[in-house]
mmCIF file with all atom_site columns, C-alpha atoms in Angstrom:
data_model
loop_
_atom_site.group_PDB
_atom_site.id
_atom_site.type_symbol
_atom_site.label_atom_id
_atom_site.label_alt_id
_atom_site.label_comp_id
_atom_site.label_asym_id
_atom_site.label_entity_id
_atom_site.label_seq_id
_atom_site.pdbx_PDB_ins_code
_atom_site.Cartn_x
_atom_site.Cartn_y
_atom_site.Cartn_z
_atom_site.occupancy
_atom_site.B_iso_or_equiv
_atom_site.pdbx_formal_charge
_atom_site.auth_seq_id
_atom_site.auth_comp_id
_atom_site.auth_asym_id
_atom_site.auth_atom_id
_atom_site.pdbx_PDB_model_num
ATOM 1   C CA . MET P 1 1   ? 18.218  -0.010  -9.790  1.00 86.00 ? 986  MET P CA 1
ATOM 2   C CA . SER P 1 2   ? 14.671  -1.174  -9.134  1.00 96.00 ? 987  SER P CA 1
ATOM 3   C CA . THR P 1 3   ? 11.414  0.377   -10.310 1.00 98.00 ? 988  THR P CA 1
ATOM 4   C CA . ILE P 1 4   ? 8.936   1.001   -7.509  1.00 98.00 ? 989  ILE P CA 1
ATOM 5   C CA . VAL P 1 5   ? 5.290   2.080   -7.625  1.00 99.00 ? 990  VAL P CA 1
ATOM 6   C CA . VAL P 1 6   ? 3.839   3.695   -4.492  1.00 98.00 ? 991  VAL P CA 1
ATOM 7   C CA . THR P 1 7   ? 0.161   4.601   -4.352  1.00 98.00 ? 992  THR P CA 1
ATOM 8   C CA . GLY P 1 8   ? -1.160  7.226   -1.957  1.00 95.00 ? 993  GLY P CA 1
ATOM 9   C CA . ALA P 1 9   ? 2.205   8.978   -1.867  1.00 95.00 ? 994  ALA P CA 1
ATOM 10  C CA . ALA P 1 10  ? 1.063   12.511  -1.079  1.00 92.00 ? 995  ALA P CA 1
ATOM 11  C CA . ARG P 1 11  ? 1.859   12.389  2.632   1.00 91.00 ? 996  ARG P CA 1
ATOM 12  C CA . GLY P 1 12  ? 2.592   10.201  5.619   1.00 90.00 ? 997  GLY P CA 1
ATOM 13  C CA . ILE P 1 13  ? 3.979   6.723   5.056   1.00 93.00 ? 998  ILE P CA 1
ATOM 14  C CA . GLY P 1 14  ? 3.551   6.956   1.290   1.00 95.00 ? 999  GLY P CA 1
ATOM 15  C CA . LEU P 1 15  ? 5.630   10.121  1.029   1.00 95.00 ? 1000 LEU P CA 1
ATOM 16  C CA . GLU P 1 16  ? 8.353   8.647   3.247   1.00 96.00 ? 1001 GLU P CA 1
ATOM 17  C CA . LEU P 1 17  ? 8.388   5.470   1.160   1.00 98.00 ? 1002 LEU P CA 1
ATOM 18  C CA . VAL P 1 18  ? 9.062   7.581   -1.922  1.00 97.00 ? 1003 VAL P CA 1
ATOM 19  C CA . LYS P 1 19  ? 11.903  9.410   -0.170  1.00 96.00 ? 1004 LYS P CA 1
ATOM 20  C CA . THR P 1 20  ? 13.427  6.178   1.121   1.00 97.00 ? 1005 THR P CA 1
ATOM 21  C CA . TYR P 1 21  ? 13.345  4.378   -2.219  1.00 97.00 ? 1006 TYR P CA 1
ATOM 22  C CA . LEU P 1 22  ? 14.774  7.445   -3.993  1.00 96.00 ? 1007 LEU P CA 1
ATOM 23  C CA . ALA P 1 23  ? 17.583  7.627   -1.441  1.00 94.00 ? 1008 ALA P CA 1
ATOM 24  C CA . LYS P 1 24  ? 18.463  4.052   -2.370  1.00 94.00 ? 1009 LYS P CA 1
ATOM 25  C CA . GLY P 1 25  ? 18.792  5.086   -5.995  1.00 94.00 ? 1010 GLY P CA 1
ATOM 26  C CA . ASP P 1 26  ? 15.613  3.402   -7.167  1.00 96.00 ? 1011 ASP P CA 1
ATOM 27  C CA . LYS P 1 27  ? 13.256  4.707   -9.830  1.00 96.00 ? 1012 LYS P CA 1
ATOM 28  C CA . VAL P 1 28  ? 9.897   5.595   -8.258  1.00 97.00 ? 1013 VAL P CA 1
ATOM 29  C CA . VAL P 1 29  ? 6.437   6.140   -9.705  1.00 97.00 ? 1014 VAL P CA 1
ATOM 30  C CA . ALA P 1 30  ? 4.289   7.874   -7.083  1.00 97.00 ? 1015 ALA P CA 1
ATOM 31  C CA . THR P 1 31  ? 0.552   8.535   -7.232  1.00 97.00 ? 1016 THR P CA 1
ATOM 32  C CA . TYR P 1 32  ? -1.649  11.212  -5.718  1.00 95.00 ? 1017 TYR P CA 1
ATOM 33  C CA . ARG P 1 33  ? -5.380  11.973  -5.816  1.00 90.00 ? 1018 ARG P CA 1
ATOM 34  C CA . THR P 1 34  ? -5.501  15.753  -6.294  1.00 78.00 ? 1019 THR P CA 1
ATOM 35  C CA . SER P 1 35  ? -5.545  17.604  -9.613  1.00 76.00 ? 1020 SER P CA 1
ATOM 36  C CA . GLU P 1 36  ? -1.986  18.795  -8.995  1.00 81.00 ? 1021 GLU P CA 1
ATOM 37  C CA . PRO P 1 37  ? 0.832   17.051  -7.090  1.00 82.00 ? 1022 PRO P CA 1
ATOM 38  C CA . PRO P 1 38  ? 0.930   18.054  -3.392  1.00 84.00 ? 1023 PRO P CA 1
ATOM 39  C CA . ILE P 1 39  ? 3.797   20.429  -2.576  1.00 86.00 ? 1024 ILE P CA 1
ATOM 40  C CA . ALA P 1 40  ? 5.735   17.892  -0.487  1.00 88.00 ? 1025 ALA P CA 1
ATOM 41  C CA . LEU P 1 41  ? 5.683   15.399  -3.341  1.00 87.00 ? 1026 LEU P CA 1
ATOM 42  C CA . ALA P 1 42  ? 6.321   17.951  -6.085  1.00 84.00 ? 1027 ALA P CA 1
ATOM 43  C CA . GLN P 1 43  ? 9.420   19.170  -4.251  1.00 86.00 ? 1028 GLN P CA 1
ATOM 44  C CA . LEU P 1 44  ? 10.997  15.755  -4.789  1.00 89.00 ? 1029 LEU P CA 1
ATOM 45  C CA . GLN P 1 45  ? 10.530  15.944  -8.536  1.00 78.00 ? 1030 GLN P CA 1
ATOM 46  C CA . GLY P 1 46  ? 13.941  17.497  -9.106  1.00 75.00 ? 1031 GLY P CA 1
ATOM 47  C CA . THR P 1 47  ? 15.287  14.024  -9.700  1.00 70.00 ? 1032 THR P CA 1
ATOM 48  C CA . CYS P 1 48  ? 14.683  12.203  -12.965 1.00 76.00 ? 1033 CYS P CA 1
ATOM 49  C CA . GLN P 1 49  ? 14.228  9.070   -10.894 1.00 92.00 ? 1034 GLN P CA 1
ATOM 50  C CA . LEU P 1 50  ? 10.739  10.205  -9.791  1.00 95.00 ? 1035 LEU P CA 1
ATOM 51  C CA . THR P 1 51  ? 7.581   10.169  -11.883 1.00 94.00 ? 1036 THR P CA 1
ATOM 52  C CA . LEU P 1 52  ? 4.304   11.536  -10.510 1.00 95.00 ? 1037 LEU P CA 1
ATOM 53  C CA . HIS P 1 53  ? 0.886   10.468  -11.729 1.00 95.00 ? 1038 HIS P CA 1
ATOM 54  C CA . PRO P 1 54  ? -2.689  11.175  -10.557 1.00 96.00 ? 1039 PRO P CA 1
ATOM 55  C CA . LEU P 1 55  ? -4.687  8.117   -9.511  1.00 97.00 ? 1040 LEU P CA 1
ATOM 56  C CA . GLU P 1 56  ? -8.161  7.796   -8.069  1.00 96.00 ? 1041 GLU P CA 1
ATOM 57  C CA . ALA P 1 57  ? -7.940  4.323   -6.554  1.00 95.00 ? 1042 ALA P CA 1
ATOM 58  C CA . THR P 1 58  ? -11.690 3.692   -6.643  1.00 95.00 ? 1043 THR P CA 1
ATOM 59  C CA . ASP P 1 59  ? -12.127 4.685   -10.306 1.00 96.00 ? 1044 ASP P CA 1
ATOM 60  C CA . SER P 1 60  ? -11.583 1.921   -12.875 1.00 96.00 ? 1045 SER P CA 1
ATOM 61  C CA . GLN P 1 61  ? -10.937 4.441   -15.674 1.00 97.00 ? 1046 GLN P CA 1
ATOM 62  C CA . SER P 1 62  ? -8.308  6.214   -13.580 1.00 97.00 ? 1047 SER P CA 1
ATOM 63  C CA . ILE P 1 63  ? -6.628  2.893   -12.815 1.00 98.00 ? 1048 ILE P CA 1
ATOM 64  C CA . ALA P 1 64  ? -6.659  1.969   -16.508 1.00 98.00 ? 1049 ALA P CA 1
ATOM 65  C CA . ALA P 1 65  ? -5.157  5.340   -17.472 1.00 97.00 ? 1050 ALA P CA 1
ATOM 66  C CA . PHE P 1 66  ? -2.440  4.923   -14.865 1.00 97.00 ? 1051 PHE P CA 1
ATOM 67  C CA . ALA P 1 67  ? -1.581  1.441   -16.121 1.00 98.00 ? 1052 ALA P CA 1
ATOM 68  C CA . ALA P 1 68  ? -1.499  2.714   -19.708 1.00 97.00 ? 1053 ALA P CA 1
ATOM 69  C CA . SER P 1 69  ? 0.915   5.492   -18.719 1.00 96.00 ? 1054 SER P CA 1
ATOM 70  C CA . LEU P 1 70  ? 3.430   2.884   -17.611 1.00 96.00 ? 1055 LEU P CA 1
ATOM 71  C CA . ALA P 1 71  ? 3.265   1.094   -20.968 1.00 88.00 ? 1056 ALA P CA 1
ATOM 72  C CA . ASP P 1 72  ? 6.071   -1.487  -21.057 1.00 87.00 ? 1057 ASP P CA 1
ATOM 73  C CA . THR P 1 73  ? 7.740   -0.319  -17.834 1.00 95.00 ? 1058 THR P CA 1
ATOM 74  C CA . HIS P 1 74  ? 8.783   -3.176  -15.588 1.00 97.00 ? 1059 HIS P CA 1
ATOM 75  C CA . ILE P 1 75  ? 7.766   -2.941  -11.927 1.00 98.00 ? 1060 ILE P CA 1
ATOM 76  C CA . ASP P 1 76  ? 9.885   -4.601  -9.267  1.00 98.00 ? 1061 ASP P CA 1
ATOM 77  C CA . VAL P 1 77  ? 7.836   -3.538  -6.243  1.00 99.00 ? 1062 VAL P CA 1
ATOM 78  C CA . LEU P 1 78  ? 4.243   -2.323  -6.079  1.00 99.00 ? 1063 LEU P CA 1
ATOM 79  C CA . VAL P 1 79  ? 3.318   -0.785  -2.729  1.00 99.00 ? 1064 VAL P CA 1
ATOM 80  C CA . ASN P 1 80  ? -0.433  -0.487  -2.297  1.00 98.00 ? 1065 ASN P CA 1
ATOM 81  C CA . ASN P 1 81  ? -0.319  2.260   0.304   1.00 97.00 ? 1066 ASN P CA 1
ATOM 82  C CA . ALA P 1 82  ? -3.420  4.348   -0.451  1.00 95.00 ? 1067 ALA P CA 1
ATOM 83  C CA . GLY P 1 83  ? -5.929  3.995   2.375   1.00 94.00 ? 1068 GLY P CA 1
ATOM 84  C CA . VAL P 1 84  ? -8.426  5.734   4.633   1.00 95.00 ? 1069 VAL P CA 1
ATOM 85  C CA . ILE P 1 85  ? -9.333  5.483   8.309   1.00 93.00 ? 1070 ILE P CA 1
ATOM 86  C CA . GLY P 1 86  ? -13.038 5.308   7.540   1.00 94.00 ? 1071 GLY P CA 1
ATOM 87  C CA . PRO P 1 87  ? -16.089 7.375   8.528   1.00 94.00 ? 1072 PRO P CA 1
ATOM 88  C CA . ASP P 1 88  ? -16.492 9.287   11.777  1.00 93.00 ? 1073 ASP P CA 1
ATOM 89  C CA . HIS P 1 89  ? -19.336 6.988   12.773  1.00 96.00 ? 1074 HIS P CA 1
ATOM 90  C CA . GLN P 1 90  ? -18.262 3.338   12.581  1.00 94.00 ? 1075 GLN P CA 1
ATOM 91  C CA . SER P 1 91  ? -19.494 1.551   15.687  1.00 93.00 ? 1076 SER P CA 1
ATOM 92  C CA . TYR P 1 92  ? -21.897 -1.395  15.584  1.00 92.00 ? 1077 TYR P CA 1
ATOM 93  C CA . SER P 1 93  ? -24.713 0.804   16.871  1.00 94.00 ? 1078 SER P CA 1
ATOM 94  C CA . ASP P 1 94  ? -23.867 3.930   14.876  1.00 94.00 ? 1079 ASP P CA 1
ATOM 95  C CA . MET P 1 95  ? -22.471 2.996   11.471  1.00 96.00 ? 1080 MET P CA 1
ATOM 96  C CA . ASP P 1 96  ? -22.187 5.285   8.471   1.00 97.00 ? 1081 ASP P CA 1
ATOM 97  C CA . VAL P 1 97  ? -22.931 2.505   5.986   1.00 98.00 ? 1082 VAL P CA 1
ATOM 98  C CA . GLU P 1 98  ? -21.996 4.528   2.907   1.00 98.00 ? 1083 GLU P CA 1
ATOM 99  C CA . GLY P 1 99  ? -18.739 5.478   4.596   1.00 98.00 ? 1084 GLY P CA 1
ATOM 100 C CA . TRP P 1 100 ? -18.146 1.808   5.389   1.00 97.00 ? 1085 TRP P CA 1
ATOM 101 C CA . LYS P 1 101 ? -18.621 0.914   1.732   1.00 98.00 ? 1086 LYS P CA 1
ATOM 102 C CA . HIS P 1 102 ? -16.210 3.668   0.702   1.00 97.00 ? 1087 HIS P CA 1
ATOM 103 C CA . THR P 1 103 ? -13.644 2.386   3.194   1.00 98.00 ? 1088 THR P CA 1
ATOM 104 C CA . PHE P 1 104 ? -13.848 -1.062  1.619   1.00 98.00 ? 1089 PHE P CA 1
ATOM 105 C CA . GLU P 1 105 ? -13.553 0.405   -1.869  1.00 98.00 ? 1090 GLU P CA 1
ATOM 106 C CA . ILE P 1 106 ? -10.246 2.090   -1.002  1.00 97.00 ? 1091 ILE P CA 1
ATOM 107 C CA . ASN P 1 107 ? -8.697  -0.246  1.574   1.00 98.00 ? 1092 ASN P CA 1
ATOM 108 C CA . THR P 1 108 ? -9.800  -3.629  0.231   1.00 98.00 ? 1093 THR P CA 1
ATOM 109 C CA . ILE P 1 109 ? -10.955 -3.524  -3.380  1.00 98.00 ? 1094 ILE P CA 1
ATOM 110 C CA . ALA P 1 110 ? -8.560  -0.922  -4.828  1.00 98.00 ? 1095 ALA P CA 1
ATOM 111 C CA . PRO P 1 111 ? -5.343  -2.819  -3.955  1.00 98.00 ? 1096 PRO P CA 1
ATOM 112 C CA . LEU P 1 112 ? -6.599  -5.838  -5.876  1.00 99.00 ? 1097 LEU P CA 1
ATOM 113 C CA . MET P 1 113 ? -7.746  -3.784  -8.869  1.00 98.00 ? 1098 MET P CA 1
ATOM 114 C CA . ILE P 1 114 ? -4.468  -1.846  -9.065  1.00 99.00 ? 1099 ILE P CA 1
ATOM 115 C CA . THR P 1 115 ? -2.395  -5.013  -8.721  1.00 99.00 ? 1100 THR P CA 1
ATOM 116 C CA . ASN P 1 116 ? -4.393  -6.679  -11.475 1.00 98.00 ? 1101 ASN P CA 1
ATOM 117 C CA . ALA P 1 117 ? -3.982  -3.659  -13.766 1.00 98.00 ? 1102 ALA P CA 1
ATOM 118 C CA . LEU P 1 118 ? -0.191  -3.764  -13.307 1.00 98.00 ? 1103 LEU P CA 1
ATOM 119 C CA . LEU P 1 119 ? 0.317   -7.520  -13.571 1.00 98.00 ? 1104 LEU P CA 1
ATOM 120 C CA . SER P 1 120 ? 1.932   -7.347  -17.002 1.00 97.00 ? 1105 SER P CA 1
ATOM 121 C CA . ASN P 1 121 ? 4.443   -4.815  -15.647 1.00 98.00 ? 1106 ASN P CA 1
ATOM 122 C CA . LEU P 1 122 ? 5.201   -6.944  -12.599 1.00 98.00 ? 1107 LEU P CA 1
ATOM 123 C CA . LYS P 1 123 ? 5.779   -10.020 -14.757 1.00 97.00 ? 1108 LYS P CA 1
ATOM 124 C CA . LYS P 1 124 ? 8.609   -8.164  -16.511 1.00 97.00 ? 1109 LYS P CA 1
ATOM 125 C CA . SER P 1 125 ? 10.609  -8.096  -13.269 1.00 97.00 ? 1110 SER P CA 1
ATOM 126 C CA . PRO P 1 126 ? 12.907  -10.977 -12.315 1.00 95.00 ? 1111 PRO P CA 1
ATOM 127 C CA . SER P 1 127 ? 11.598  -10.808 -8.723  1.00 96.00 ? 1112 SER P CA 1
ATOM 128 C CA . PRO P 1 128 ? 8.296   -8.900  -8.557  1.00 98.00 ? 1113 PRO P CA 1
ATOM 129 C CA . LYS P 1 129 ? 6.718   -8.045  -5.222  1.00 99.00 ? 1114 LYS P CA 1
ATOM 130 C CA . VAL P 1 130 ? 3.356   -6.661  -4.145  1.00 99.00 ? 1115 VAL P CA 1
ATOM 131 C CA . ILE P 1 131 ? 3.312   -5.036  -0.698  1.00 99.00 ? 1116 ILE P CA 1
ATOM 132 C CA . THR P 1 132 ? -0.071  -3.950  0.624   1.00 99.00 ? 1117 THR P CA 1
ATOM 133 C CA . ILE P 1 133 ? -0.168  -1.700  3.665   1.00 97.00 ? 1118 ILE P CA 1
ATOM 134 C CA . SER P 1 134 ? -2.622  -3.284  6.061   1.00 97.00 ? 1119 SER P CA 1
ATOM 135 C CA . SER P 1 135 ? -2.923  -3.034  9.852   1.00 95.00 ? 1120 SER P CA 1
ATOM 136 C CA . GLN P 1 136 ? -2.829  -5.251  12.906  1.00 89.00 ? 1121 GLN P CA 1
ATOM 137 C CA . MET P 1 137 ? -6.214  -3.709  13.679  1.00 89.00 ? 1122 MET P CA 1
ATOM 138 C CA . GLY P 1 138 ? -7.536  -6.183  11.115  1.00 90.00 ? 1123 GLY P CA 1
ATOM 139 C CA . ALA P 1 139 ? -5.846  -9.191  12.741  1.00 90.00 ? 1124 ALA P CA 1
ATOM 140 C CA . LEU P 1 140 ? -8.377  -11.765 13.897  1.00 88.00 ? 1125 LEU P CA 1
ATOM 141 C CA . ASN P 1 141 ? -6.247  -12.773 16.898  1.00 82.00 ? 1126 ASN P CA 1
ATOM 142 C CA . ARG P 1 142 ? -6.578  -9.300  18.451  1.00 79.00 ? 1127 ARG P CA 1
ATOM 143 C CA . GLU P 1 143 ? -9.664  -8.607  20.541  1.00 79.00 ? 1128 GLU P CA 1
ATOM 144 C CA . SER P 1 144 ? -10.453 -4.896  20.666  1.00 82.00 ? 1129 SER P CA 1
ATOM 145 C CA . THR P 1 145 ? -13.432 -2.681  19.972  1.00 83.00 ? 1130 THR P CA 1
ATOM 146 C CA . GLY P 1 146 ? -14.235 0.357   17.852  1.00 86.00 ? 1131 GLY P CA 1
ATOM 147 C CA . MET P 1 147 ? -13.228 1.400   14.333  1.00 88.00 ? 1132 MET P CA 1
ATOM 148 C CA . LEU P 1 148 ? -15.365 -1.359  12.836  1.00 96.00 ? 1133 LEU P CA 1
ATOM 149 C CA . ALA P 1 149 ? -15.246 -0.094  9.241   1.00 97.00 ? 1134 ALA P CA 1
ATOM 150 C CA . TYR P 1 150 ? -11.464 0.287   9.264   1.00 96.00 ? 1135 TYR P CA 1
ATOM 151 C CA . ARG P 1 151 ? -10.800 -2.997  11.067  1.00 95.00 ? 1136 ARG P CA 1
ATOM 152 C CA . SER P 1 152 ? -13.044 -5.023  8.781   1.00 97.00 ? 1137 SER P CA 1
ATOM 153 C CA . SER P 1 153 ? -11.532 -3.494  5.625   1.00 98.00 ? 1138 SER P CA 1
ATOM 154 C CA . LYS P 1 154 ? -8.028  -4.424  6.769   1.00 97.00 ? 1139 LYS P CA 1
ATOM 155 C CA . ALA P 1 155 ? -9.046  -7.929  7.804   1.00 97.00 ? 1140 ALA P CA 1
ATOM 156 C CA . ALA P 1 156 ? -10.579 -8.336  4.363   1.00 98.00 ? 1141 ALA P CA 1
ATOM 157 C CA . VAL P 1 157 ? -7.550  -7.054  2.454   1.00 98.00 ? 1142 VAL P CA 1
ATOM 158 C CA . ASN P 1 158 ? -5.350  -9.458  4.413   1.00 98.00 ? 1143 ASN P CA 1
ATOM 159 C CA . LYS P 1 159 ? -7.427  -12.343 3.084   1.00 98.00 ? 1144 LYS P CA 1
ATOM 160 C CA . VAL P 1 160 ? -7.438  -10.892 -0.419  1.00 98.00 ? 1145 VAL P CA 1
ATOM 161 C CA . MET P 1 161 ? -3.649  -10.737 -0.404  1.00 98.00 ? 1146 MET P CA 1
ATOM 162 C CA . GLN P 1 162 ? -3.304  -14.220 1.073   1.00 98.00 ? 1147 GLN P CA 1
ATOM 163 C CA . VAL P 1 163 ? -5.423  -15.667 -1.742  1.00 98.00 ? 1148 VAL P CA 1
ATOM 164 C CA . LEU P 1 164 ? -3.672  -13.518 -4.353  1.00 98.00 ? 1149 LEU P CA 1
ATOM 165 C CA . ALA P 1 165 ? -0.301  -14.831 -3.171  1.00 98.00 ? 1150 ALA P CA 1
ATOM 166 C CA . LEU P 1 166 ? -1.456  -18.381 -3.857  1.00 98.00 ? 1151 LEU P CA 1
ATOM 167 C CA . GLU P 1 167 ? -2.869  -17.508 -7.261  1.00 98.00 ? 1152 GLU P CA 1
ATOM 168 C CA . LEU P 1 168 ? 0.217   -15.578 -8.385  1.00 98.00 ? 1153 LEU P CA 1
ATOM 169 C CA . LYS P 1 169 ? 2.768   -18.049 -7.052  1.00 97.00 ? 1154 LYS P CA 1
ATOM 170 C CA . ALA P 1 170 ? 3.075   -19.712 -10.463 1.00 96.00 ? 1155 ALA P CA 1
ATOM 171 C CA . GLU P 1 171 ? 3.877   -16.282 -11.943 1.00 95.00 ? 1156 GLU P CA 1
ATOM 172 C CA . GLY P 1 172 ? 6.732   -15.810 -9.481  1.00 97.00 ? 1157 GLY P CA 1
ATOM 173 C CA . ILE P 1 173 ? 5.076   -12.777 -7.867  1.00 98.00 ? 1158 ILE P CA 1
ATOM 174 C CA . ILE P 1 174 ? 5.570   -12.347 -4.116  1.00 99.00 ? 1159 ILE P CA 1
ATOM 175 C CA . VAL P 1 175 ? 2.541   -10.901 -2.305  1.00 99.00 ? 1160 VAL P CA 1
ATOM 176 C CA . CYS P 1 176 ? 2.464   -9.790  1.347   1.00 98.00 ? 1161 CYS P CA 1
ATOM 177 C CA . PRO P 1 177 ? 0.293   -7.517  3.499   1.00 98.00 ? 1162 PRO P CA 1
ATOM 178 C CA . VAL P 1 178 ? 2.280   -5.455  6.010   1.00 98.00 ? 1163 VAL P CA 1
ATOM 179 C CA . HIS P 1 179 ? 1.382   -3.813  9.317   1.00 96.00 ? 1164 HIS P CA 1
ATOM 180 C CA . PRO P 1 180 ? 3.187   -0.425  9.224   1.00 92.00 ? 1165 PRO P CA 1
ATOM 181 C CA . GLY P 1 181 ? 3.144   0.109   12.979  1.00 85.00 ? 1166 GLY P CA 1
ATOM 182 C CA . TRP P 1 182 ? 1.284   2.789   14.898  1.00 77.00 ? 1167 TRP P CA 1
ATOM 183 C CA . VAL P 1 183 ? 2.631   5.755   12.989  1.00 82.00 ? 1168 VAL P CA 1
ATOM 184 C CA . LYS P 1 184 ? 2.665   9.489   13.695  1.00 70.00 ? 1169 LYS P CA 1
ATOM 185 C CA . THR P 1 185 ? 0.636   10.631  10.691  1.00 70.00 ? 1170 THR P CA 1
ATOM 186 C CA . ASP P 1 186 ? -2.676  12.411  10.152  1.00 66.00 ? 1171 ASP P CA 1
ATOM 187 C CA . MET P 1 187 ? -4.273  8.980   10.462  1.00 66.00 ? 1172 MET P CA 1
ATOM 188 C CA . GLY P 1 188 ? -2.237  7.654   13.389  1.00 62.00 ? 1173 GLY P CA 1
ATOM 189 C CA . GLY P 1 189 ? -2.094  10.832  15.473  1.00 64.00 ? 1174 GLY P CA 1
ATOM 190 C CA . ASP P 1 190 ? 0.660   12.466  17.505  1.00 70.00 ? 1175 ASP P CA 1
ATOM 191 C CA . GLU P 1 191 ? 0.594   9.845   20.276  1.00 75.00 ? 1176 GLU P CA 1
ATOM 192 C CA . ALA P 1 192 ? 1.698   7.049   17.938  1.00 68.00 ? 1177 ALA P CA 1
ATOM 193 C CA . ASP P 1 193 ? 4.821   4.972   18.575  1.00 78.00 ? 1178 ASP P CA 1
ATOM 194 C CA . ILE P 1 194 ? 6.981   5.621   15.509  1.00 84.00 ? 1179 ILE P CA 1
ATOM 195 C CA . THR P 1 195 ? 7.536   8.185   12.778  1.00 90.00 ? 1180 THR P CA 1
ATOM 196 C CA . ALA P 1 196 ? 6.513   7.722   9.168   1.00 88.00 ? 1181 ALA P CA 1
ATOM 197 C CA . GLN P 1 197 ? 10.204  7.678   8.247   1.00 92.00 ? 1182 GLN P CA 1
ATOM 198 C CA . GLU P 1 198 ? 10.909  4.792   10.633  1.00 94.00 ? 1183 GLU P CA 1
ATOM 199 C CA . SER P 1 199 ? 7.964   2.841   9.279   1.00 93.00 ? 1184 SER P CA 1
ATOM 200 C CA . ALA P 1 200 ? 8.943   3.485   5.667   1.00 96.00 ? 1185 ALA P CA 1
ATOM 201 C CA . GLU P 1 201 ? 12.553  2.466   6.228   1.00 96.00 ? 1186 GLU P CA 1
ATOM 202 C CA . GLY P 1 202 ? 11.402  -0.798  7.779   1.00 97.00 ? 1187 GLY P CA 1
ATOM 203 C CA . ILE P 1 203 ? 8.965   -1.530  4.952   1.00 97.00 ? 1188 ILE P CA 1
ATOM 204 C CA . VAL P 1 204 ? 11.609  -0.814  2.304   1.00 98.00 ? 1189 VAL P CA 1
ATOM 205 C CA . LYS P 1 205 ? 14.076  -3.129  4.048   1.00 97.00 ? 1190 LYS P CA 1
ATOM 206 C CA . LEU P 1 206 ? 11.397  -5.821  4.225   1.00 97.00 ? 1191 LEU P CA 1
ATOM 207 C CA . SER P 1 207 ? 10.528  -5.419  0.552   1.00 96.00 ? 1192 SER P CA 1
ATOM 208 C CA . GLN P 1 208 ? 14.165  -6.027  -0.343  1.00 94.00 ? 1193 GLN P CA 1
ATOM 209 C CA . SER P 1 209 ? 14.451  -9.223  1.687   1.00 95.00 ? 1194 SER P CA 1
ATOM 210 C CA . LEU P 1 210 ? 11.208  -11.041 0.833   1.00 97.00 ? 1195 LEU P CA 1
ATOM 211 C CA . THR P 1 211 ? 11.473  -14.328 -1.041  1.00 96.00 ? 1196 THR P CA 1
ATOM 212 C CA . MET P 1 212 ? 8.831   -16.631 -2.460  1.00 97.00 ? 1197 MET P CA 1
ATOM 213 C CA . LYS P 1 213 ? 8.765   -18.718 0.725   1.00 96.00 ? 1198 LYS P CA 1
ATOM 214 C CA . GLU P 1 214 ? 7.438   -15.649 2.586   1.00 97.00 ? 1199 GLU P CA 1
ATOM 215 C CA . SER P 1 215 ? 4.738   -14.903 0.014   1.00 98.00 ? 1200 SER P CA 1
ATOM 216 C CA . GLY P 1 216 ? 1.242   -14.918 1.475   1.00 97.00 ? 1201 GLY P CA 1
ATOM 217 C CA . LYS P 1 217 ? 2.402   -14.168 5.027   1.00 98.00 ? 1202 LYS P CA 1
ATOM 218 C CA . PHE P 1 218 ? 1.442   -11.110 7.089   1.00 97.00 ? 1203 PHE P CA 1
ATOM 219 C CA . PHE P 1 219 ? 4.443   -9.077  8.281   1.00 97.00 ? 1204 PHE P CA 1
ATOM 220 C CA . THR P 1 220 ? 5.164   -6.126  10.549  1.00 95.00 ? 1205 THR P CA 1
ATOM 221 C CA . TRP P 1 221 ? 7.191   -3.126  9.407   1.00 92.00 ? 1206 TRP P CA 1
ATOM 222 C CA . GLU P 1 222 ? 10.089  -4.532  11.447  1.00 93.00 ? 1207 GLU P CA 1
ATOM 223 C CA . GLY P 1 223 ? 10.173  -7.683  9.330   1.00 92.00 ? 1208 GLY P CA 1
ATOM 224 C CA . TYR P 1 224 ? 8.528   -10.028 11.824  1.00 93.00 ? 1209 TYR P CA 1
ATOM 225 C CA . GLU P 1 225 ? 5.747   -12.379 10.827  1.00 94.00 ? 1210 GLU P CA 1
ATOM 226 C CA . HIS P 1 226 ? 2.404   -11.237 12.289  1.00 94.00 ? 1211 HIS P CA 1
ATOM 227 C CA . ALA P 1 227 ? -0.381  -13.603 13.317  1.00 91.00 ? 1212 ALA P CA 1
ATOM 228 C CA . TRP P 1 228 ? -3.492  -13.373 11.172  1.00 88.00 ? 1213 TRP P CA 1
#
């Protein structure tokens, strides 16, 4: 049985990740932002394998409190899933700059801060892994317009994770950003290609198969390497 931490687990991909890991028999620690656990997440709490904890990913005190709550718990897989699509106005000619900053705080900075706060827990695992949910919309080889705040935050977190993989290699910690697919969620919309369950199942399978030789690479939810 592995111990998994999933941030941003209240809905969408995060919620399905929790369900998928629980179905495998793993112990899951899931975070949410609200004062009380969302109904969909709370309904899963009938199993002793699930622990729920509030976490504001942009608040250093909240991150510290979350890390303290885990004490000496070992973590086998950390999934940095919490993320936002960004402000309504995010074109080059009409940018909500404060919204852009907030997008970077959640999508780019928070995954690094949370990973750093949980390093001691990860080091207790024989094969620790850090999976950060990114997006191919941040891939530099793709030429497309719009969603500048979101795209730039995902391109940035890809680089953060690539560097982190190099720096944590000596610790035996595997680090990979993952494109979850175009998913039917509040963020992805109803016209998306796959369901949150399909995406989550693929990500869980990937997280099980990753070895140190894959650390620092960018993957798709299907397990294929994605160009940067």
